[in-house]
Amino acid sequence: NFLVAFVLLSDGLFDIAGCDISTGEFFVGQTAEILDDLVRINPAEVIYPEALAENETVLRLRDVFKTTPVYEKLYHRADIGQIVSQVFGGTVRTQTEKTNCDNAVGLLAGYLFNTQRGASIAFRAPYVYKSGRQLLVDSATWKSLEIDAPINDGGTCLIDVLDNTKTAAGARKLRAYLRTLSGDIGEIRRRQEHIGHFLLNPDVMAS
């Protein structure tokens, strides 16, 4: 389950950072469609600066997700760079030059530093959310397609039908594919070729 942090940038975009403390998955990025993206990610909790509590977008998010405001003193501090390094280790080495009090990585690190004291979490190197060409789907359409959650209690969604993975890592990879649907025709064809290989070689798929 993902924990996602976001901050509002001066240009109107949202800086986001998310992690799964059970698996170490970690991503960063920026978006103009924060609600649509969060519906696709389906985080267990969304955190944001307390100063944005009455922001129109935040008020909408609070109706959909479990949200937690984070007070400025937890992340707006002189040693936030050290805290980021302590929480995420060397995984954000390439981002440290821009790590400061006003981005999502700093907010996320400050929150984890105060809520997960003593926890041993090995985070992976972050990937960039929405990098490359993406198929854009708004939140209402995403819900109606029932890709990763049924509309009605007890219903079946697409991932229930597709998920025949044997490992937790495989299940996470499948969900990652569904969260970030590719709009790159080359990538789509490569995935189709992989599926075709398994269909033509059932002995490989069975193993």
PDB file of C-alpha atoms in Angstrom:
ATOM      1  CA  ASN A   1       0.000   0.000   0.000  1.00  0.00           C
ATOM      2  CA  PHE A   2       1.391   3.335  -1.064  1.00  0.00           C
ATOM      3  CA  LEU A   3       1.914   6.420   1.028  1.00  0.00           C
ATOM      4  CA  VAL A   4       1.913   9.458  -1.266  1.00  0.00           C
ATOM      5  CA  ALA A   5       3.020  13.002  -0.445  1.00  0.00           C
ATOM      6  CA  PHE A   6       2.408  16.062  -2.566  1.00  0.00           C
ATOM      7  CA  VAL A   7       3.109  19.775  -2.488  1.00  0.00           C
ATOM      8  CA  LEU A   8       1.767  22.541  -4.699  1.00  0.00           C
ATOM      9  CA  LEU A   9       4.473  24.239  -6.769  1.00  0.00           C
ATOM     10  CA  SER A  10       4.528  27.871  -7.802  1.00  0.00           C
ATOM     11  CA  ASP A  11       3.673  27.014 -11.417  1.00  0.00           C
ATOM     12  CA  GLY A  12       0.475  25.202 -10.406  1.00  0.00           C
ATOM     13  CA  LEU A  13       1.886  21.700 -10.822  1.00  0.00           C
ATOM     14  CA  PHE A  14       1.989  19.205  -7.976  1.00  0.00           C
ATOM     15  CA  ASP A  15       5.280  17.662  -6.896  1.00  0.00           C
ATOM     16  CA  ILE A  16       4.617  14.088  -5.748  1.00  0.00           C
ATOM     17  CA  ALA A  17       6.586  11.346  -4.044  1.00  0.00           C
ATOM     18  CA  GLY A  18       5.310   7.949  -3.009  1.00  0.00           C
ATOM     19  CA  CYS A  19       6.593   4.823  -1.358  1.00  0.00           C
ATOM     20  CA  ASP A  20       5.531   1.416  -0.133  1.00  0.00           C
ATOM     21  CA  ILE A  21       7.177   0.862   3.253  1.00  0.00           C
ATOM     22  CA  SER A  22       6.569  -2.895   3.033  1.00  0.00           C
ATOM     23  CA  THR A  23       8.289  -3.421  -0.336  1.00  0.00           C
ATOM     24  CA  GLY A  24      10.640  -0.431  -0.650  1.00  0.00           C
ATOM     25  CA  GLU A  25       9.077   0.757  -3.915  1.00  0.00           C
ATOM     26  CA  PHE A  26       9.651   4.491  -4.317  1.00  0.00           C
ATOM     27  CA  PHE A  27       8.697   7.025  -7.003  1.00  0.00           C
ATOM     28  CA  VAL A  28       8.879  10.754  -7.644  1.00  0.00           C
ATOM     29  CA  GLY A  29       7.308  13.007 -10.237  1.00  0.00           C
ATOM     30  CA  GLN A  30       5.178  16.001 -11.080  1.00  0.00           C
ATOM     31  CA  THR A  31       1.614  16.195 -12.301  1.00  0.00           C
ATOM     32  CA  ALA A  32      -1.113  18.655 -13.174  1.00  0.00           C
ATOM     33  CA  GLU A  33      -3.837  16.008 -12.617  1.00  0.00           C
ATOM     34  CA  ILE A  34      -3.274  15.072  -8.980  1.00  0.00           C
ATOM     35  CA  LEU A  35      -6.757  13.644  -8.382  1.00  0.00           C
ATOM     36  CA  ASP A  36      -6.740  11.461 -11.498  1.00  0.00           C
ATOM     37  CA  ASP A  37      -3.251  10.183 -10.737  1.00  0.00           C
ATOM     38  CA  LEU A  38      -4.044   9.381  -7.106  1.00  0.00           C
ATOM     39  CA  VAL A  39      -7.118   7.417  -8.172  1.00  0.00           C
ATOM     40  CA  ARG A  40      -4.835   5.280 -10.369  1.00  0.00           C
ATOM     41  CA  ILE A  41      -2.202   4.860  -7.636  1.00  0.00           C
ATOM     42  CA  ASN A  42      -4.893   4.177  -5.017  1.00  0.00           C
ATOM     43  CA  PRO A  43      -2.709   5.056  -1.986  1.00  0.00           C
ATOM     44  CA  ALA A  44      -3.513   3.912   1.518  1.00  0.00           C
ATOM     45  CA  GLU A  45      -2.749   7.430   2.769  1.00  0.00           C
ATOM     46  CA  VAL A  46      -2.102  10.844   1.226  1.00  0.00           C
ATOM     47  CA  ILE A  47      -0.096  13.473   3.091  1.00  0.00           C
ATOM     48  CA  TYR A  48       0.128  17.164   2.309  1.00  0.00           C
ATOM     49  CA  PRO A  49       1.356  20.394   3.919  1.00  0.00           C
ATOM     50  CA  GLU A  50      -1.021  21.586   6.640  1.00  0.00           C
ATOM     51  CA  ALA A  51      -1.019  25.023   4.988  1.00  0.00           C
ATOM     52  CA  LEU A  52      -2.958  23.513   2.053  1.00  0.00           C
ATOM     53  CA  ALA A  53      -5.775  22.188   4.254  1.00  0.00           C
ATOM     54  CA  GLU A  54      -8.367  24.550   2.742  1.00  0.00           C
ATOM     55  CA  ASN A  55      -7.081  24.289  -0.828  1.00  0.00           C
ATOM     56  CA  GLU A  56      -9.906  23.342  -3.216  1.00  0.00           C
ATOM     57  CA  THR A  57      -8.017  20.339  -4.601  1.00  0.00           C
ATOM     58  CA  VAL A  58      -7.142  19.092  -1.122  1.00  0.00           C
ATOM     59  CA  LEU A  59     -10.774  19.359  -0.037  1.00  0.00           C
ATOM     60  CA  ARG A  60     -11.747  17.140  -2.973  1.00  0.00           C
ATOM     61  CA  LEU A  61      -9.004  14.647  -2.135  1.00  0.00           C
ATOM     62  CA  ARG A  62     -10.177  14.451   1.471  1.00  0.00           C
ATOM     63  CA  ASP A  63     -13.552  13.187   0.221  1.00  0.00           C
ATOM     64  CA  VAL A  64     -11.872  10.297  -1.634  1.00  0.00           C
ATOM     65  CA  PHE A  65      -8.766   9.263   0.327  1.00  0.00           C
ATOM     66  CA  LYS A  66      -7.487   8.937   3.841  1.00  0.00           C
ATOM     67  CA  THR A  67      -5.459  12.131   4.158  1.00  0.00           C
ATOM     68  CA  THR A  68      -3.090  13.506   6.781  1.00  0.00           C
ATOM     69  CA  PRO A  69      -1.903  17.117   7.039  1.00  0.00           C
ATOM     70  CA  VAL A  70       1.748  17.479   8.010  1.00  0.00           C
ATOM     71  CA  TYR A  71       2.844  20.443  10.075  1.00  0.00           C
ATOM     72  CA  GLU A  72       5.631  22.603   8.723  1.00  0.00           C
ATOM     73  CA  LYS A  73       8.017  21.969  11.609  1.00  0.00           C
ATOM     74  CA  LEU A  74       8.320  18.296  10.582  1.00  0.00           C
ATOM     75  CA  TYR A  75       9.818  19.014   7.167  1.00  0.00           C
ATOM     76  CA  HIS A  76      10.575  22.728   6.890  1.00  0.00           C
ATOM     77  CA  ARG A  77      13.857  22.482   8.761  1.00  0.00           C
ATOM     78  CA  ALA A  78      17.533  23.131   8.162  1.00  0.00           C
ATOM     79  CA  ASP A  79      18.529  19.474   8.383  1.00  0.00           C
ATOM     80  CA  ILE A  80      15.906  18.138   5.957  1.00  0.00           C
ATOM     81  CA  GLY A  81      18.632  17.071   3.508  1.00  0.00           C
ATOM     82  CA  GLN A  82      20.193  14.865   6.176  1.00  0.00           C
ATOM     83  CA  ILE A  83      16.783  13.430   7.064  1.00  0.00           C
ATOM     84  CA  VAL A  84      16.110  12.602   3.401  1.00  0.00           C
ATOM     85  CA  SER A  85      19.448  10.774   3.232  1.00  0.00           C
ATOM     86  CA  GLN A  86      18.750   8.963   6.497  1.00  0.00           C
ATOM     87  CA  VAL A  87      15.266   7.811   5.449  1.00  0.00           C
ATOM     88  CA  PHE A  88      15.939   6.957   1.820  1.00  0.00           C
ATOM     89  CA  GLY A  89      19.662   6.209   2.021  1.00  0.00           C
ATOM     90  CA  GLY A  90      21.521   6.696  -1.233  1.00  0.00           C
ATOM     91  CA  THR A  91      18.433   6.117  -3.359  1.00  0.00           C
ATOM     92  CA  VAL A  92      17.845   9.836  -3.893  1.00  0.00           C
ATOM     93  CA  ARG A  93      21.445  10.765  -4.561  1.00  0.00           C
ATOM     94  CA  THR A  94      20.544  12.216  -7.940  1.00  0.00           C
ATOM     95  CA  GLN A  95      17.776  14.303  -6.386  1.00  0.00           C
ATOM     96  CA  THR A  96      19.714  15.713  -3.418  1.00  0.00           C
ATOM     97  CA  GLU A  97      20.668  18.911  -5.207  1.00  0.00           C
ATOM     98  CA  LYS A  98      17.023  19.886  -5.470  1.00  0.00           C
ATOM     99  CA  THR A  99      15.880  18.358  -2.171  1.00  0.00           C
ATOM    100  CA  ASN A 100      14.593  21.132   0.041  1.00  0.00           C
ATOM    101  CA  CYS A 101      11.825  22.007   2.434  1.00  0.00           C
ATOM    102  CA  ASP A 102       9.290  22.639  -0.303  1.00  0.00           C
ATOM    103  CA  ASN A 103       9.220  19.437  -2.318  1.00  0.00           C
ATOM    104  CA  ALA A 104       7.379  16.165  -1.888  1.00  0.00           C
ATOM    105  CA  VAL A 105      10.474  14.080  -1.125  1.00  0.00           C
ATOM    106  CA  GLY A 106      11.312  16.342   1.816  1.00  0.00           C
ATOM    107  CA  LEU A 107       7.714  16.201   3.064  1.00  0.00           C
ATOM    108  CA  LEU A 108       7.607  12.419   2.762  1.00  0.00           C
ATOM    109  CA  ALA A 109      10.974  11.985   4.468  1.00  0.00           C
ATOM    110  CA  GLY A 110      10.017  14.291   7.336  1.00  0.00           C
ATOM    111  CA  TYR A 111       6.778  12.401   7.878  1.00  0.00           C
ATOM    112  CA  LEU A 112       8.439   8.969   7.805  1.00  0.00           C
ATOM    113  CA  PHE A 113      11.262  10.172  10.068  1.00  0.00           C
ATOM    114  CA  ASN A 114       8.691  11.035  12.724  1.00  0.00           C
ATOM    115  CA  THR A 115       6.255   8.147  12.277  1.00  0.00           C
ATOM    116  CA  GLN A 116       8.551   5.207  11.485  1.00  0.00           C
ATOM    117  CA  ARG A 117      11.297   5.717  14.063  1.00  0.00           C
ATOM    118  CA  GLY A 118      13.416   2.605  14.443  1.00  0.00           C
ATOM    119  CA  ALA A 119      11.933   0.929  11.370  1.00  0.00           C
ATOM    120  CA  SER A 120      14.421  -0.670   8.991  1.00  0.00           C
ATOM    121  CA  ILE A 121      13.184   0.060   5.470  1.00  0.00           C
ATOM    122  CA  ALA A 122      15.386  -0.483   2.428  1.00  0.00           C
ATOM    123  CA  PHE A 123      14.052   1.775  -0.296  1.00  0.00           C
ATOM    124  CA  ARG A 124      14.880   1.143  -3.927  1.00  0.00           C
ATOM    125  CA  ALA A 125      16.142   3.830  -6.288  1.00  0.00           C
ATOM    126  CA  PRO A 126      13.132   5.989  -7.216  1.00  0.00           C
ATOM    127  CA  TYR A 127      11.545   5.736 -10.622  1.00  0.00           C
ATOM    128  CA  VAL A 128       9.908   8.737 -12.251  1.00  0.00           C
ATOM    129  CA  TYR A 129       6.131   8.488 -12.205  1.00  0.00           C
ATOM    130  CA  LYS A 130       4.511   9.200 -15.603  1.00  0.00           C
ATOM    131  CA  SER A 131       7.846   9.148 -17.429  1.00  0.00           C
ATOM    132  CA  GLY A 132       7.475   8.331 -21.105  1.00  0.00           C
ATOM    133  CA  ARG A 133       4.192   8.399 -23.021  1.00  0.00           C
ATOM    134  CA  GLN A 134       1.194   7.547 -20.876  1.00  0.00           C
ATOM    135  CA  LEU A 135      -2.408   6.761 -21.706  1.00  0.00           C
ATOM    136  CA  LEU A 136      -4.283   9.491 -19.841  1.00  0.00           C
ATOM    137  CA  VAL A 137      -7.448   8.351 -18.080  1.00  0.00           C
ATOM    138  CA  ASP A 138      -9.468  10.658 -15.838  1.00  0.00           C
ATOM    139  CA  SER A 139     -10.572   9.478 -12.405  1.00  0.00           C
ATOM    140  CA  ALA A 140     -14.251   8.953 -13.303  1.00  0.00           C
ATOM    141  CA  THR A 141     -13.370   6.822 -16.330  1.00  0.00           C
ATOM    142  CA  TRP A 142     -10.769   4.875 -14.334  1.00  0.00           C
ATOM    143  CA  LYS A 143     -13.348   3.945 -11.716  1.00  0.00           C
ATOM    144  CA  SER A 144     -16.002   2.995 -14.280  1.00  0.00           C
ATOM    145  CA  LEU A 145     -13.545   0.702 -16.096  1.00  0.00           C
ATOM    146  CA  GLU A 146     -13.078  -1.250 -12.834  1.00  0.00           C
ATOM    147  CA  ILE A 147      -9.398  -1.857 -13.572  1.00  0.00           C
ATOM    148  CA  ASP A 148      -8.106  -2.355 -10.033  1.00  0.00           C
ATOM    149  CA  ALA A 149     -11.231  -2.038  -7.892  1.00  0.00           C
ATOM    150  CA  PRO A 150     -14.867  -3.048  -8.461  1.00  0.00           C
ATOM    151  CA  ILE A 151     -17.553  -0.410  -8.266  1.00  0.00           C
ATOM    152  CA  ASN A 152     -19.828  -2.607  -6.146  1.00  0.00           C
ATOM    153  CA  ASP A 153     -18.852  -4.479  -2.986  1.00  0.00           C
ATOM    154  CA  GLY A 154     -18.140  -8.113  -3.782  1.00  0.00           C
ATOM    155  CA  GLY A 155     -17.698  -7.384  -7.485  1.00  0.00           C
ATOM    156  CA  THR A 156     -14.834  -8.360  -9.775  1.00  0.00           C
ATOM    157  CA  CYS A 157     -12.344  -6.015 -11.386  1.00  0.00           C
ATOM    158  CA  LEU A 158      -9.912  -6.510 -14.269  1.00  0.00           C
ATOM    159  CA  ILE A 159      -6.947  -7.299 -12.049  1.00  0.00           C
ATOM    160  CA  ASP A 160      -8.930 -10.095 -10.366  1.00  0.00           C
ATOM    161  CA  VAL A 161      -9.237 -11.744 -13.782  1.00  0.00           C
ATOM    162  CA  LEU A 162      -5.663 -11.106 -14.922  1.00  0.00           C
ATOM    163  CA  ASP A 163      -3.695 -11.768 -11.762  1.00  0.00           C
ATOM    164  CA  ASN A 164      -2.319 -15.304 -11.986  1.00  0.00           C
ATOM    165  CA  THR A 165       1.074 -14.246 -10.667  1.00  0.00           C
ATOM    166  CA  LYS A 166       2.961 -16.635  -8.405  1.00  0.00           C
ATOM    167  CA  THR A 167       4.967 -14.131  -6.367  1.00  0.00           C
ATOM    168  CA  ALA A 168       4.341 -10.874  -4.528  1.00  0.00           C
ATOM    169  CA  ALA A 169       6.889  -9.172  -6.784  1.00  0.00           C
ATOM    170  CA  GLY A 170       4.985 -10.336  -9.862  1.00  0.00           C
ATOM    171  CA  ALA A 171       1.696  -9.060  -8.473  1.00  0.00           C
ATOM    172  CA  ARG A 172       3.267  -5.662  -7.749  1.00  0.00           C
ATOM    173  CA  LYS A 173       4.695  -5.503 -11.283  1.00  0.00           C
ATOM    174  CA  LEU A 174       1.304  -6.269 -12.804  1.00  0.00           C
ATOM    175  CA  ARG A 175      -0.335  -3.572 -10.726  1.00  0.00           C
ATOM    176  CA  ALA A 176       2.412  -1.120 -11.720  1.00  0.00           C
ATOM    177  CA  TYR A 177       1.679  -1.802 -15.386  1.00  0.00           C
ATOM    178  CA  LEU A 178      -2.018  -1.183 -14.833  1.00  0.00           C
ATOM    179  CA  ARG A 179      -1.423   1.996 -12.830  1.00  0.00           C
ATOM    180  CA  THR A 180       0.674   3.539 -15.616  1.00  0.00           C
ATOM    181  CA  LEU A 181      -0.861   2.434 -18.897  1.00  0.00           C
ATOM    182  CA  SER A 182       1.582   3.035 -21.722  1.00  0.00           C
ATOM    183  CA  GLY A 183       0.718   5.203 -24.706  1.00  0.00           C
ATOM    184  CA  ASP A 184       3.923   4.211 -26.501  1.00  0.00           C
ATOM    185  CA  ILE A 185       3.075   1.950 -29.458  1.00  0.00           C
ATOM    186  CA  GLY A 186       6.552   0.396 -29.361  1.00  0.00           C
ATOM    187  CA  GLU A 187       6.185  -0.520 -25.696  1.00  0.00           C
ATOM    188  CA  ILE A 188       2.682  -1.906 -26.283  1.00  0.00           C
ATOM    189  CA  ARG A 189       3.944  -4.111 -29.126  1.00  0.00           C
ATOM    190  CA  ARG A 190       6.846  -5.377 -27.011  1.00  0.00           C
ATOM    191  CA  ARG A 191       4.418  -6.403 -24.275  1.00  0.00           C
ATOM    192  CA  GLN A 192       2.206  -8.121 -26.855  1.00  0.00           C
ATOM    193  CA  GLU A 193       5.219 -10.038 -28.153  1.00  0.00           C
ATOM    194  CA  HIS A 194       6.025 -11.214 -24.631  1.00  0.00           C
ATOM    195  CA  ILE A 195       2.444 -12.398 -24.135  1.00  0.00           C
ATOM    196  CA  GLY A 196       2.525 -14.099 -27.541  1.00  0.00           C
ATOM    197  CA  HIS A 197       5.700 -15.953 -26.563  1.00  0.00           C
ATOM    198  CA  PHE A 198       3.995 -17.395 -23.498  1.00  0.00           C
ATOM    199  CA  LEU A 199       0.872 -18.353 -25.451  1.00  0.00           C
ATOM    200  CA  LEU A 200       2.991 -20.176 -28.049  1.00  0.00           C
ATOM    201  CA  ASN A 201       5.100 -21.823 -25.362  1.00  0.00           C
ATOM    202  CA  PRO A 202       2.680 -23.029 -22.667  1.00  0.00           C
ATOM    203  CA  ASP A 203       5.414 -25.121 -21.066  1.00  0.00           C
ATOM    204  CA  VAL A 204       7.319 -21.911 -20.285  1.00  0.00           C
ATOM    205  CA  MET A 205       4.229 -20.282 -18.824  1.00  0.00           C
ATOM    206  CA  ALA A 206       3.479 -23.381 -16.721  1.00  0.00           C
ATOM    207  CA  SER A 207       6.937 -23.276 -15.184  1.00  0.00           C
TER     208      SER A 207
END
